mmCIF file of C-alpha atoms and ligand atoms in Angstrom:
data_model
loop_
_atom_site.group_PDB
_atom_site.id
_atom_site.type_symbol
_atom_site.label_atom_id
_atom_site.label_comp_id
_atom_site.label_asym_id
_atom_site.label_seq_id
_atom_site.Cartn_x
_atom_site.Cartn_y
_atom_site.Cartn_z
ATOM 1 C CA UNK A 19 2.178 23.013 -2.974
ATOM 2 C CA UNK A 20 3.191 20.293 -0.556
ATOM 3 C CA UNK A 21 1.915 20.659 3.034
ATOM 4 C CA UNK A 22 4.278 20.651 5.621
ATOM 5 C CA UNK A 23 4.398 18.414 8.699
ATOM 6 C CA UNK A 24 2.544 19.369 11.683
ATOM 7 C CA UNK A 25 5.208 18.336 14.041
ATOM 8 C CA UNK A 26 7.707 20.269 12.013
ATOM 9 C CA UNK A 27 5.256 23.484 11.999
ATOM 10 C CA UNK A 28 5.254 23.262 15.702
ATOM 11 C CA UNK A 29 8.788 22.459 16.135
ATOM 12 C CA UNK A 30 8.280 19.340 18.222
ATOM 13 C CA UNK A 31 9.124 15.946 17.878
ATOM 14 C CA UNK A 32 6.595 13.242 17.215
ATOM 15 C CA UNK A 33 6.512 11.696 20.978
ATOM 16 C CA UNK A 34 5.673 15.615 22.152
ATOM 17 C CA UNK A 35 3.012 15.432 25.065
ATOM 18 C CA UNK A 36 0.234 17.364 25.306
ATOM 19 C CA UNK A 37 1.810 19.914 27.397
ATOM 20 C CA UNK A 38 4.728 20.304 25.236
ATOM 21 C CA UNK A 39 2.499 20.794 22.009
ATOM 22 C CA UNK A 40 0.456 23.504 24.112
ATOM 23 C CA UNK A 41 3.632 25.271 24.850
ATOM 24 C CA UNK A 42 5.131 25.197 21.361
ATOM 25 C CA UNK A 43 1.811 26.019 20.020
ATOM 26 C CA UNK A 44 1.527 28.947 22.426
ATOM 27 C CA UNK A 45 5.542 30.318 21.651
ATOM 28 C CA UNK A 46 4.651 29.923 17.842
ATOM 29 C CA UNK A 47 1.453 31.582 17.880
ATOM 30 C CA UNK A 48 2.761 34.437 19.628
ATOM 31 C CA UNK A 49 5.642 34.591 17.235
ATOM 32 C CA UNK A 50 3.591 34.367 14.404
ATOM 33 C CA UNK A 51 0.713 36.656 15.197
ATOM 34 C CA UNK A 52 -0.423 38.966 12.204
ATOM 35 C CA UNK A 53 -0.931 41.666 14.659
ATOM 36 C CA UNK A 54 2.693 42.024 15.272
ATOM 37 C CA UNK A 55 3.924 41.039 12.038
ATOM 38 C CA UNK A 56 2.241 43.300 9.863
ATOM 39 C CA UNK A 57 4.930 44.004 7.607
ATOM 40 C CA UNK A 58 5.867 40.482 6.966
ATOM 41 C CA UNK A 59 3.944 39.100 4.156
ATOM 42 C CA UNK A 60 3.432 35.513 5.077
ATOM 43 C CA UNK A 61 2.890 35.872 8.781
ATOM 44 C CA UNK A 62 -0.748 35.436 8.321
ATOM 45 C CA UNK A 63 -0.410 32.129 6.180
ATOM 46 C CA UNK A 64 2.134 30.966 8.748
ATOM 47 C CA UNK A 65 -0.054 31.906 11.335
ATOM 48 C CA UNK A 66 -2.906 29.961 10.215
ATOM 49 C CA UNK A 67 -0.593 26.882 9.455
ATOM 50 C CA UNK A 68 0.267 26.977 13.015
ATOM 51 C CA UNK A 69 -3.341 27.091 14.069
ATOM 52 C CA UNK A 70 -4.362 24.123 11.856
ATOM 53 C CA UNK A 71 -0.892 21.947 13.426
ATOM 54 C CA UNK A 72 -2.074 22.395 16.600
ATOM 55 C CA UNK A 73 -5.780 21.974 16.118
ATOM 56 C CA UNK A 74 -5.317 18.240 14.963
ATOM 57 C CA UNK A 75 -2.351 17.395 17.534
ATOM 58 C CA UNK A 76 -4.380 18.562 20.465
ATOM 59 C CA UNK A 77 -7.349 16.116 19.117
ATOM 60 C CA UNK A 78 -6.348 12.330 20.243
ATOM 61 C CA UNK A 79 -8.276 10.899 17.394
ATOM 62 C CA UNK A 80 -7.139 13.592 14.849
ATOM 63 C CA UNK A 81 -3.733 13.002 16.047
ATOM 64 C CA UNK A 82 -3.841 9.285 15.529
ATOM 65 C CA UNK A 83 -5.141 9.877 12.063
ATOM 66 C CA UNK A 84 -2.584 12.016 11.304
ATOM 67 C CA UNK A 85 0.118 9.836 12.692
ATOM 68 C CA UNK A 86 -0.756 7.088 10.675
ATOM 69 C CA UNK A 87 -1.992 8.911 7.284
ATOM 70 C CA UNK A 88 -0.179 12.169 7.485
ATOM 71 C CA UNK A 89 -2.062 14.836 5.670
ATOM 72 C CA UNK A 90 -3.863 12.647 3.620
ATOM 73 C CA UNK A 91 -6.242 11.823 6.693
ATOM 74 C CA UNK A 92 -8.004 15.036 6.632
ATOM 75 C CA UNK A 93 -8.342 15.390 2.829
ATOM 76 C CA UNK A 94 -11.480 14.533 2.137
ATOM 77 C CA UNK A 95 -13.491 11.637 0.448
ATOM 78 C CA UNK A 96 -13.446 9.019 -2.257
ATOM 79 C CA UNK A 97 -16.902 9.699 -3.145
ATOM 80 C CA UNK A 98 -16.852 13.439 -3.723
ATOM 81 C CA UNK A 99 -20.230 14.678 -2.107
ATOM 82 C CA UNK A 100 -19.296 13.792 1.648
ATOM 83 C CA UNK A 101 -21.945 13.298 3.956
ATOM 84 C CA UNK A 102 -23.011 10.343 5.832
ATOM 85 C CA UNK A 103 -23.208 7.017 4.239
ATOM 86 C CA UNK A 104 -26.446 5.141 5.279
ATOM 87 C CA UNK A 105 -27.233 1.451 5.543
ATOM 88 C CA UNK A 106 -23.784 -0.373 5.559
ATOM 89 C CA UNK A 107 -23.771 -3.388 6.906
ATOM 90 C CA UNK A 108 -22.976 -3.102 10.701
ATOM 91 C CA UNK A 109 -23.211 -6.794 11.359
ATOM 92 C CA UNK A 110 -20.474 -8.863 12.605
ATOM 93 C CA UNK A 111 -19.871 -10.521 9.596
ATOM 94 C CA UNK A 112 -20.237 -8.359 6.646
ATOM 95 C CA UNK A 113 -19.683 -9.247 3.050
ATOM 96 C CA UNK A 114 -18.061 -6.116 1.596
ATOM 97 C CA UNK A 115 -18.346 -4.686 -1.948
ATOM 98 C CA UNK A 116 -15.007 -3.129 -2.803
ATOM 99 C CA UNK A 117 -13.114 -1.253 -5.456
ATOM 100 C CA UNK A 118 -9.568 -1.655 -6.408
ATOM 101 C CA UNK A 119 -7.009 1.029 -6.741
ATOM 102 C CA UNK A 120 -3.674 0.671 -8.128
ATOM 103 C CA UNK A 121 -3.438 4.148 -9.552
ATOM 104 C CA UNK A 122 -1.273 6.701 -7.862
ATOM 105 C CA UNK A 123 -0.898 6.942 -4.130
ATOM 106 C CA UNK A 124 -3.001 10.306 -4.372
ATOM 107 C CA UNK A 125 -6.170 8.259 -4.713
ATOM 108 C CA UNK A 126 -5.177 7.072 -1.263
ATOM 109 C CA UNK A 127 -8.299 9.051 1.045
ATOM 110 C CA UNK A 128 -8.318 12.181 -1.663
ATOM 111 C CA UNK A 129 -11.177 14.609 -1.912
ATOM 112 C CA UNK A 130 -13.764 13.808 0.701
ATOM 113 C CA UNK A 131 -16.283 16.525 0.707
ATOM 114 C CA UNK A 132 -14.012 19.549 1.927
ATOM 115 C CA UNK A 133 -15.065 22.194 4.020
ATOM 116 C CA UNK A 134 -17.650 20.584 6.478
ATOM 117 C CA UNK A 135 -16.146 21.257 9.389
ATOM 118 C CA UNK A 136 -19.027 19.454 11.547
ATOM 119 C CA UNK A 137 -18.748 16.310 9.734
ATOM 120 C CA UNK A 138 -14.789 15.961 9.257
ATOM 121 C CA UNK A 139 -15.068 16.065 13.153
ATOM 122 C CA UNK A 140 -16.938 13.418 13.577
ATOM 123 C CA UNK A 141 -15.735 10.946 10.900
ATOM 124 C CA UNK A 142 -14.577 7.719 11.545
ATOM 125 C CA UNK A 143 -10.642 7.280 10.743
ATOM 126 C CA UNK A 144 -9.801 5.444 7.572
ATOM 127 C CA UNK A 145 -7.935 1.802 8.741
ATOM 128 C CA UNK A 146 -5.368 0.163 6.685
ATOM 129 C CA UNK A 147 -5.046 -3.719 6.748
ATOM 130 C CA UNK A 148 -1.733 -4.862 5.277
ATOM 131 C CA UNK A 149 -2.281 -8.374 3.433
ATOM 132 C CA UNK A 150 0.140 -10.601 2.364
ATOM 133 C CA UNK A 151 -0.608 -13.504 -0.303
ATOM 134 C CA UNK A 152 1.162 -15.750 -2.326
ATOM 135 C CA UNK A 153 1.562 -15.380 -5.893
ATOM 136 C CA UNK A 154 -0.709 -18.425 -6.827
ATOM 137 C CA UNK A 155 -3.477 -16.575 -4.965
ATOM 138 C CA UNK A 156 -2.749 -13.457 -6.944
ATOM 139 C CA UNK A 157 -3.200 -15.435 -10.139
ATOM 140 C CA UNK A 158 -6.807 -16.855 -9.253
ATOM 141 C CA UNK A 159 -7.892 -14.038 -6.769
ATOM 142 C CA UNK A 160 -9.160 -15.248 -3.264
ATOM 143 C CA UNK A 161 -11.806 -14.743 -0.917
ATOM 144 C CA UNK A 162 -10.133 -13.774 2.421
ATOM 145 C CA UNK A 163 -11.673 -13.643 5.733
ATOM 146 C CA UNK A 164 -10.052 -10.905 7.695
ATOM 147 C CA UNK A 165 -10.364 -9.664 11.333
ATOM 148 C CA UNK A 166 -9.764 -5.959 11.974
ATOM 149 C CA UNK A 167 -9.569 -4.201 15.509
ATOM 150 C CA UNK A 168 -12.216 -1.392 14.913
ATOM 151 C CA UNK A 169 -14.438 0.715 16.557
ATOM 152 C CA UNK A 170 -18.218 0.182 15.577
ATOM 153 C CA UNK A 171 -21.432 1.918 16.476
ATOM 154 C CA UNK A 172 -22.708 1.607 20.116
ATOM 155 C CA UNK A 173 -25.338 -0.650 19.885
ATOM 156 C CA UNK A 174 -26.683 0.712 23.402
ATOM 157 C CA UNK A 175 -27.315 4.302 22.257
ATOM 158 C CA UNK A 176 -27.156 3.734 18.623
ATOM 159 C CA UNK A 177 -24.415 5.689 18.016
ATOM 160 C CA UNK A 178 -25.613 9.016 19.524
ATOM 161 C CA UNK A 179 -23.969 8.855 22.557
ATOM 162 C CA UNK A 180 -26.644 9.925 24.717
ATOM 163 C CA UNK A 181 -28.482 7.560 27.448
ATOM 164 C CA UNK A 182 -31.609 6.099 26.312
ATOM 165 C CA UNK A 183 -34.216 9.041 25.741
ATOM 166 C CA UNK A 184 -31.731 11.814 26.339
ATOM 167 C CA UNK A 185 -31.314 13.624 23.289
ATOM 168 C CA UNK A 186 -28.211 15.317 22.494
ATOM 169 C CA UNK A 187 -28.343 19.177 22.674
ATOM 170 C CA UNK A 188 -26.878 21.828 20.749
ATOM 171 C CA UNK A 189 -23.760 23.079 22.213
ATOM 172 C CA UNK A 190 -24.573 26.342 23.492
ATOM 173 C CA UNK A 191 -20.915 27.905 22.924
ATOM 174 C CA UNK A 192 -21.329 27.783 19.390
ATOM 175 C CA UNK A 193 -24.842 27.319 18.943
ATOM 176 C CA UNK A 194 -24.424 24.246 16.944
ATOM 177 C CA UNK A 195 -21.928 25.423 14.540
ATOM 178 C CA UNK A 196 -18.920 23.622 15.739
ATOM 179 C CA UNK A 197 -16.771 26.401 15.129
ATOM 180 C CA UNK A 198 -16.466 29.579 17.226
ATOM 181 C CA UNK A 199 -15.073 33.068 15.555
ATOM 182 C CA UNK A 200 -12.585 35.101 17.538
ATOM 183 C CA UNK A 201 -11.630 39.007 16.632
ATOM 184 C CA UNK A 202 -7.666 38.715 16.952
ATOM 185 C CA UNK A 203 -6.861 42.409 15.806
ATOM 186 C CA UNK A 204 -7.598 42.752 12.168
ATOM 187 C CA UNK A 205 -8.393 39.282 11.784
ATOM 188 C CA UNK A 206 -11.030 36.987 12.701
ATOM 189 C CA UNK A 207 -9.906 33.517 13.333
ATOM 190 C CA UNK A 208 -12.439 30.714 13.480
ATOM 191 C CA UNK A 209 -11.478 27.406 15.393
ATOM 192 C CA UNK A 210 -12.868 24.518 16.594
ATOM 193 C CA UNK A 211 -15.519 24.926 19.182
ATOM 194 C CA UNK A 212 -13.689 24.199 22.617
ATOM 195 C CA UNK A 213 -16.865 22.881 24.448
ATOM 196 C CA UNK A 214 -17.968 20.237 22.145
ATOM 197 C CA UNK A 215 -14.823 19.602 20.058
ATOM 198 C CA UNK A 216 -16.434 20.646 16.687
ATOM 199 C CA UNK A 217 -19.501 18.092 16.909
ATOM 200 C CA UNK A 218 -21.977 21.043 17.369
ATOM 201 C CA UNK A 219 -23.633 19.200 20.086
ATOM 202 C CA UNK A 220 -23.000 18.495 23.652
ATOM 203 C CA UNK A 221 -24.884 15.314 25.549
ATOM 204 C CA UNK A 222 -25.993 15.741 29.171
ATOM 205 C CA UNK A 223 -26.504 12.517 29.943
ATOM 206 C CA UNK A 224 -23.869 10.230 28.277
ATOM 207 C CA UNK A 225 -24.462 6.468 27.441
ATOM 208 C CA UNK A 226 -22.639 4.360 30.210
ATOM 209 C CA UNK A 227 -21.472 1.561 27.535
ATOM 210 C CA UNK A 228 -19.790 4.161 25.273
ATOM 211 C CA UNK A 229 -19.002 6.887 27.585
ATOM 212 C CA UNK A 230 -20.722 9.547 25.072
ATOM 213 C CA UNK A 231 -18.178 8.627 21.935
ATOM 214 C CA UNK A 232 -21.334 6.740 20.348
ATOM 215 C CA UNK A 233 -18.602 3.858 19.518
ATOM 216 C CA UNK A 234 -17.151 0.940 21.005
ATOM 217 C CA UNK A 235 -13.735 -0.828 20.480
ATOM 218 C CA UNK A 236 -14.408 -4.167 18.750
ATOM 219 C CA UNK A 237 -12.656 -6.731 16.206
ATOM 220 C CA UNK A 238 -14.865 -6.996 13.073
ATOM 221 C CA UNK A 239 -14.806 -10.129 10.555
ATOM 222 C CA UNK A 240 -14.780 -9.086 7.410
ATOM 223 C CA UNK A 241 -14.895 -11.451 3.928
ATOM 224 C CA UNK A 242 -13.043 -9.747 1.425
ATOM 225 C CA UNK A 243 -12.832 -10.367 -2.191
ATOM 226 C CA UNK A 244 -9.022 -10.076 -4.051
ATOM 227 C CA UNK A 245 -9.594 -10.345 -7.344
ATOM 228 C CA UNK A 246 -7.067 -11.671 -9.728
ATOM 229 C CA UNK A 247 -4.343 -10.028 -11.149
ATOM 230 C CA UNK A 248 -3.533 -7.895 -7.672
ATOM 231 C CA UNK A 249 0.018 -6.952 -7.174
ATOM 232 C CA UNK A 250 2.109 -5.665 -4.564
ATOM 233 C CA UNK A 251 0.879 -2.020 -3.929
ATOM 234 C CA UNK A 252 -2.549 -2.494 -4.876
ATOM 235 C CA UNK A 253 -4.993 -1.191 -2.627
ATOM 236 C CA UNK A 254 -8.618 -2.065 -2.067
ATOM 237 C CA UNK A 255 -11.102 0.297 -0.848
ATOM 238 C CA UNK A 256 -14.076 -1.342 1.415
ATOM 239 C CA UNK A 257 -16.132 1.824 1.602
ATOM 240 C CA UNK A 258 -17.699 2.362 4.973
ATOM 241 C CA UNK A 259 -15.928 -0.669 6.850
ATOM 242 C CA UNK A 260 -13.110 1.495 8.668
ATOM 243 C CA UNK A 261 -13.979 3.124 12.018
ATOM 244 C CA UNK A 262 -17.142 4.112 13.220
ATOM 245 C CA UNK A 263 -17.782 8.119 13.545
ATOM 246 C CA UNK A 264 -18.038 9.756 16.722
ATOM 247 C CA UNK A 265 -21.592 9.970 17.884
ATOM 248 C CA UNK A 266 -23.302 8.333 14.782
ATOM 249 C CA UNK A 267 -20.767 10.588 12.317
ATOM 250 C CA UNK A 268 -20.103 9.043 9.091
ATOM 251 C CA UNK A 269 -17.909 5.586 9.017
ATOM 252 C CA UNK A 270 -14.573 5.875 7.702
ATOM 253 C CA UNK A 271 -12.809 3.314 4.847
ATOM 254 C CA UNK A 272 -11.004 0.294 4.925
ATOM 255 C CA UNK A 273 -8.045 0.138 2.848
ATOM 256 C CA UNK A 274 -6.494 -3.382 2.152
ATOM 257 C CA UNK A 275 -2.783 -2.909 0.986
ATOM 258 C CA UNK A 276 -1.864 -6.162 -0.978
ATOM 259 C CA UNK A 277 1.672 -7.540 -0.732
ATOM 260 C CA UNK A 278 2.241 -10.429 -2.944
ATOM 261 C CA UNK A 279 4.994 -12.596 -1.811
ATOM 262 C CA UNK A 280 8.114 -13.518 -3.821
ATOM 263 C CA UNK A 281 7.615 -16.928 -5.704
ATOM 264 C CA UNK A 282 10.241 -19.734 -5.154
ATOM 265 C CA UNK A 283 9.663 -20.704 -8.924
ATOM 266 C CA UNK A 284 8.108 -17.667 -10.908
ATOM 267 C CA UNK A 285 9.483 -14.259 -11.054
ATOM 268 C CA UNK A 286 7.005 -11.749 -11.953
ATOM 269 C CA UNK A 287 7.216 -8.532 -13.979
ATOM 270 C CA UNK A 288 3.481 -6.857 -14.521
ATOM 271 C CA UNK A 289 1.418 -9.742 -16.543
ATOM 272 C CA UNK A 290 4.321 -11.513 -17.471
ATOM 273 C CA UNK A 291 6.030 -14.304 -15.645
ATOM 274 C CA UNK A 292 9.586 -16.022 -16.156
ATOM 275 C CA UNK A 293 11.013 -19.090 -14.956
ATOM 276 C CA UNK A 294 14.715 -20.502 -15.003
ATOM 277 C CA UNK A 295 14.338 -24.448 -15.768
ATOM 278 C CA UNK A 296 17.550 -26.588 -15.799
ATOM 279 C CA UNK A 297 17.864 -28.601 -18.869
ATOM 280 C CA UNK A 298 20.337 -31.429 -19.330
ATOM 281 C CA UNK A 299 23.471 -30.884 -21.895
ATOM 282 C CA UNK A 300 22.436 -34.049 -23.894
ATOM 283 C CA UNK A 301 18.569 -32.640 -24.309
ATOM 284 C CA UNK A 302 20.172 -29.098 -25.101
ATOM 285 C CA UNK A 303 22.686 -30.872 -27.657
ATOM 286 C CA UNK A 304 20.033 -33.358 -29.452
ATOM 287 C CA UNK A 305 16.967 -31.692 -28.524
ATOM 288 C CA UNK A 306 13.894 -32.889 -26.740
ATOM 289 C CA UNK A 307 10.803 -32.116 -25.009
ATOM 290 C CA UNK A 308 10.947 -30.866 -21.220
ATOM 291 C CA UNK A 309 7.956 -30.545 -18.895
ATOM 292 C CA UNK A 310 7.672 -26.806 -17.299
ATOM 293 C CA UNK A 311 5.415 -25.985 -14.239
ATOM 294 C CA UNK A 312 2.651 -23.303 -14.884
ATOM 295 C CA UNK A 313 1.321 -20.948 -12.126
ATOM 296 C CA UNK A 314 -2.254 -22.290 -12.573
ATOM 297 C CA UNK A 315 -0.473 -25.538 -10.758
ATOM 298 C CA UNK A 316 -0.206 -27.466 -13.968
ATOM 299 C CA UNK A 317 2.433 -28.287 -16.385
ATOM 300 C CA UNK A 318 3.647 -27.494 -19.909
ATOM 301 C CA UNK A 319 5.229 -29.505 -22.192
ATOM 302 C CA UNK A 320 8.087 -27.747 -24.397
ATOM 303 C CA UNK A 321 10.183 -28.594 -27.341
ATOM 304 C CA UNK A 322 13.944 -27.643 -26.919
ATOM 305 C CA UNK A 323 15.682 -27.150 -30.102
ATOM 306 C CA UNK A 324 18.546 -29.067 -30.946
ATOM 307 C CA UNK A 325 21.907 -26.983 -29.986
ATOM 308 C CA UNK A 326 19.739 -24.703 -27.356
ATOM 309 C CA UNK A 327 22.766 -22.698 -25.562
ATOM 310 C CA UNK A 328 22.131 -21.852 -21.620
ATOM 311 C CA UNK A 329 20.092 -18.404 -21.525
ATOM 312 C CA UNK A 330 17.928 -19.315 -24.512
ATOM 313 C CA UNK A 331 14.354 -17.923 -23.814
ATOM 314 C CA UNK A 332 11.214 -19.285 -24.891
ATOM 315 C CA UNK A 333 7.860 -17.565 -24.365
ATOM 316 C CA UNK A 334 4.719 -19.627 -23.636
ATOM 317 C CA UNK A 335 1.688 -17.322 -24.498
ATOM 318 C CA UNK A 336 -0.985 -16.918 -21.991
ATOM 319 C CA UNK A 337 0.666 -18.684 -19.275
ATOM 320 C CA UNK A 338 1.455 -15.558 -17.292
ATOM 321 C CA UNK A 339 -0.976 -13.301 -14.925
ATOM 322 C CA UNK A 340 -4.353 -11.900 -15.637
ATOM 323 C CA UNK A 341 -4.301 -8.236 -16.121
ATOM 324 C CA UNK A 342 -6.240 -6.656 -12.897
ATOM 325 C CA UNK A 343 -9.021 -5.173 -14.828
ATOM 326 C CA UNK A 344 -9.459 -7.659 -17.705
ATOM 327 C CA UNK A 345 -7.642 -7.025 -20.868
ATOM 328 C CA UNK A 346 -5.944 -10.560 -21.007
ATOM 329 C CA UNK A 347 -3.271 -12.701 -19.767
ATOM 330 C CA UNK A 348 0.459 -12.153 -19.680
ATOM 331 C CA UNK A 349 2.840 -14.749 -20.859
ATOM 332 C CA UNK A 350 5.253 -16.711 -19.270
ATOM 333 C CA UNK A 351 9.391 -16.666 -20.265
ATOM 334 C CA UNK A 352 11.440 -19.707 -20.000
ATOM 335 C CA UNK A 353 14.923 -19.136 -19.874
ATOM 336 C CA UNK A 354 17.128 -22.592 -20.156
ATOM 337 C CA UNK A 355 19.839 -23.108 -17.887
ATOM 338 C CA UNK A 356 21.790 -26.041 -19.587
ATOM 339 C CA UNK A 357 23.666 -28.212 -16.797
ATOM 340 C CA UNK A 358 26.851 -29.918 -16.752
ATOM 341 C CA UNK A 359 26.849 -33.434 -15.950
ATOM 342 C CA UNK A 360 28.628 -34.479 -12.424
ATOM 343 C CA UNK A 361 29.240 -37.592 -10.304
ATOM 344 C CA UNK A 362 30.252 -39.137 -14.099
ATOM 345 C CA UNK A 363 30.746 -43.206 -13.881
ATOM 346 C CA UNK A 364 33.992 -44.135 -15.501
ATOM 347 C CA UNK A 365 32.000 -45.400 -18.669
ATOM 348 C CA UNK A 366 30.201 -42.181 -18.898
ATOM 349 C CA UNK A 367 33.636 -40.411 -18.819
ATOM 350 C CA UNK A 368 35.174 -42.554 -21.339
ATOM 351 C CA UNK A 369 32.141 -41.948 -23.511
ATOM 352 C CA UNK A 370 32.906 -38.183 -23.054
ATOM 353 C CA UNK A 371 36.737 -38.322 -23.987
ATOM 354 C CA UNK A 372 35.465 -40.209 -27.027
ATOM 355 C CA UNK A 373 32.912 -37.507 -27.760
ATOM 356 C CA UNK A 374 35.381 -34.916 -27.016
ATOM 357 C CA UNK A 375 38.059 -36.376 -29.580
ATOM 358 C CA UNK A 376 35.307 -36.469 -32.233
ATOM 359 C CA UNK A 377 34.493 -32.562 -31.573
ATOM 360 C CA UNK A 378 37.658 -31.359 -32.429
ATOM 361 C CA UNK A 379 36.231 -29.713 -35.376
ATOM 362 C CA UNK A 380 33.637 -27.856 -33.433
ATOM 363 C CA UNK A 381 35.702 -27.027 -30.100
ATOM 364 C CA UNK A 382 35.111 -23.380 -28.836
ATOM 365 C CA UNK A 383 38.508 -22.274 -30.192
ATOM 366 C CA UNK A 384 36.889 -22.004 -33.202
ATOM 367 C CA UNK A 385 33.937 -19.898 -32.075
ATOM 368 C CA UNK A 386 33.744 -16.248 -33.064
ATOM 369 C CA UNK A 387 34.507 -15.521 -29.694
ATOM 370 C CA UNK A 388 37.903 -16.892 -29.662
ATOM 371 C CA UNK A 389 38.340 -14.932 -33.048
ATOM 372 C CA UNK A 390 37.789 -12.064 -31.388
ATOM 373 C CA UNK A 391 39.949 -12.573 -28.107
ATOM 374 C CA UNK A 392 42.807 -13.761 -30.619
ATOM 375 C CA UNK A 393 42.506 -10.035 -32.628
ATOM 376 C CA UNK A 394 42.638 -8.687 -29.088
ATOM 377 C CA UNK A 395 45.670 -10.226 -28.508
ATOM 378 C CA UNK A 396 47.225 -9.252 -31.448
ATOM 379 C CA UNK A 397 46.514 -6.159 -31.221
ATOM 380 C CA UNK A 398 48.301 -5.715 -28.001
ATOM 381 C CA UNK A 399 50.951 -7.291 -29.619
ATOM 382 C CA UNK A 400 51.868 -4.074 -32.183
HETATM 383 ZN ZN1 LIG B 6 -23.272 4.355 23.692
HETATM 384 ZN ZN1 LIG B 7 -19.925 23.910 20.433
#
C-alpha cells in the first residue's frame, strides 16, 4: 500500500513553519485520538499516521531528508543488516567502490535494517548527485572527480559530539532507549525521546567545533568510476559516502544519478545506435562506398548497393554501445538519406535533362505507387 504524504496527512503545505506544523499536528491528534474514536475502525491507524508524520517533519534533519527523498529516506538499507559501517574512507580524497543500479526505483534506499529507532535517528542522510555525461563517455566509461557538499565526521571530537575527555552519558529521560512510552487511555504510544531526540545519549559538554552534532559541513572530493554502458537513469551507489551520521552514527550513501546527453550524430536505443547518413544521388543510383563515423571515434567504410533508396537501413554489427554488465555490444544502424543535388552548373543541368530523356522507361509513373493511385482515381469515378 502506498504511504501517504506526510504534509497531506497533517493537512499543511510544504512551506509550513514549525509553528504551523505543531498546530496542525495538535488539531489532527485531537481529532483522531483513539479514546474519542473508539467506534471508528481506522482511527488508531490514522492517529499513528499523524504521529509518524509529525515525528519526521518536526525534526529539521529528517524533514530535509523527507523533502529530498520522500518516504524512501526512512526505509532502510541496501545492506539488509543495518548497523554502523566501519572503516570507510573519510579522507579528503577517497576512491570509492561503486555498485551500479539500473533496476526499478524501488531499490533506491530500500530495506535498511528496519526497526532500529536509535540508529535510524543518528544515521546520516543519503545524498544525490546528478551527473551529466556525453554519449562517448557512456560508451567508454570514465573516471570522474566530483565535489560533493556534505557533512563529515568532526575530527575535533572524533564524531562523538563531546568536548575531549567528556563522554556522552545515557539520557536520563529515556534511560538510553531513545524512545519513551506514554499511556494514552487504552493505548501505549511510543515516541521519540524529547530530551535526546532519539539518540539515547546526551552531552553535557558539547564539542565547540561541531556544537555537539559530531559532524561538520565540508566539500568532499571523490574519484568516481563510471562504468561503460551507463544510460540516463542509471544510479551508482557509493556506500558510506553520504552525510556523516549524528554523533558517530552510520554514514549515509551517495547516489550518482547519471544523465547521458543527446548526441549530435548518434541516437541511442538501449545498446543499439542509429545514425542518418546522407548519400549522393549518384552513389545511391550507381552504388559505391561511404565512410560513416563510429562511437569509438573511428570510422567504418560501408558499401552502398546500386539502386539504394532513401530510408534504406544497414546494420554494422557490434558498433553500438556496450551492455552495462557485460553481455556484448549492440549494433549500429545506418539509415541512408539520398540527397538531391543543388546549385547545378549548366553542364550538369544539361546532362540531367539528357538523363531524363533516357529515363522515360523507368520514370515514377510506372512504379507500383502510381499504379495504386490510378486505381484509386478510377474507383472514385465509378
Ligand atoms: Zn565535534
Ligand atoms: Zn532520551
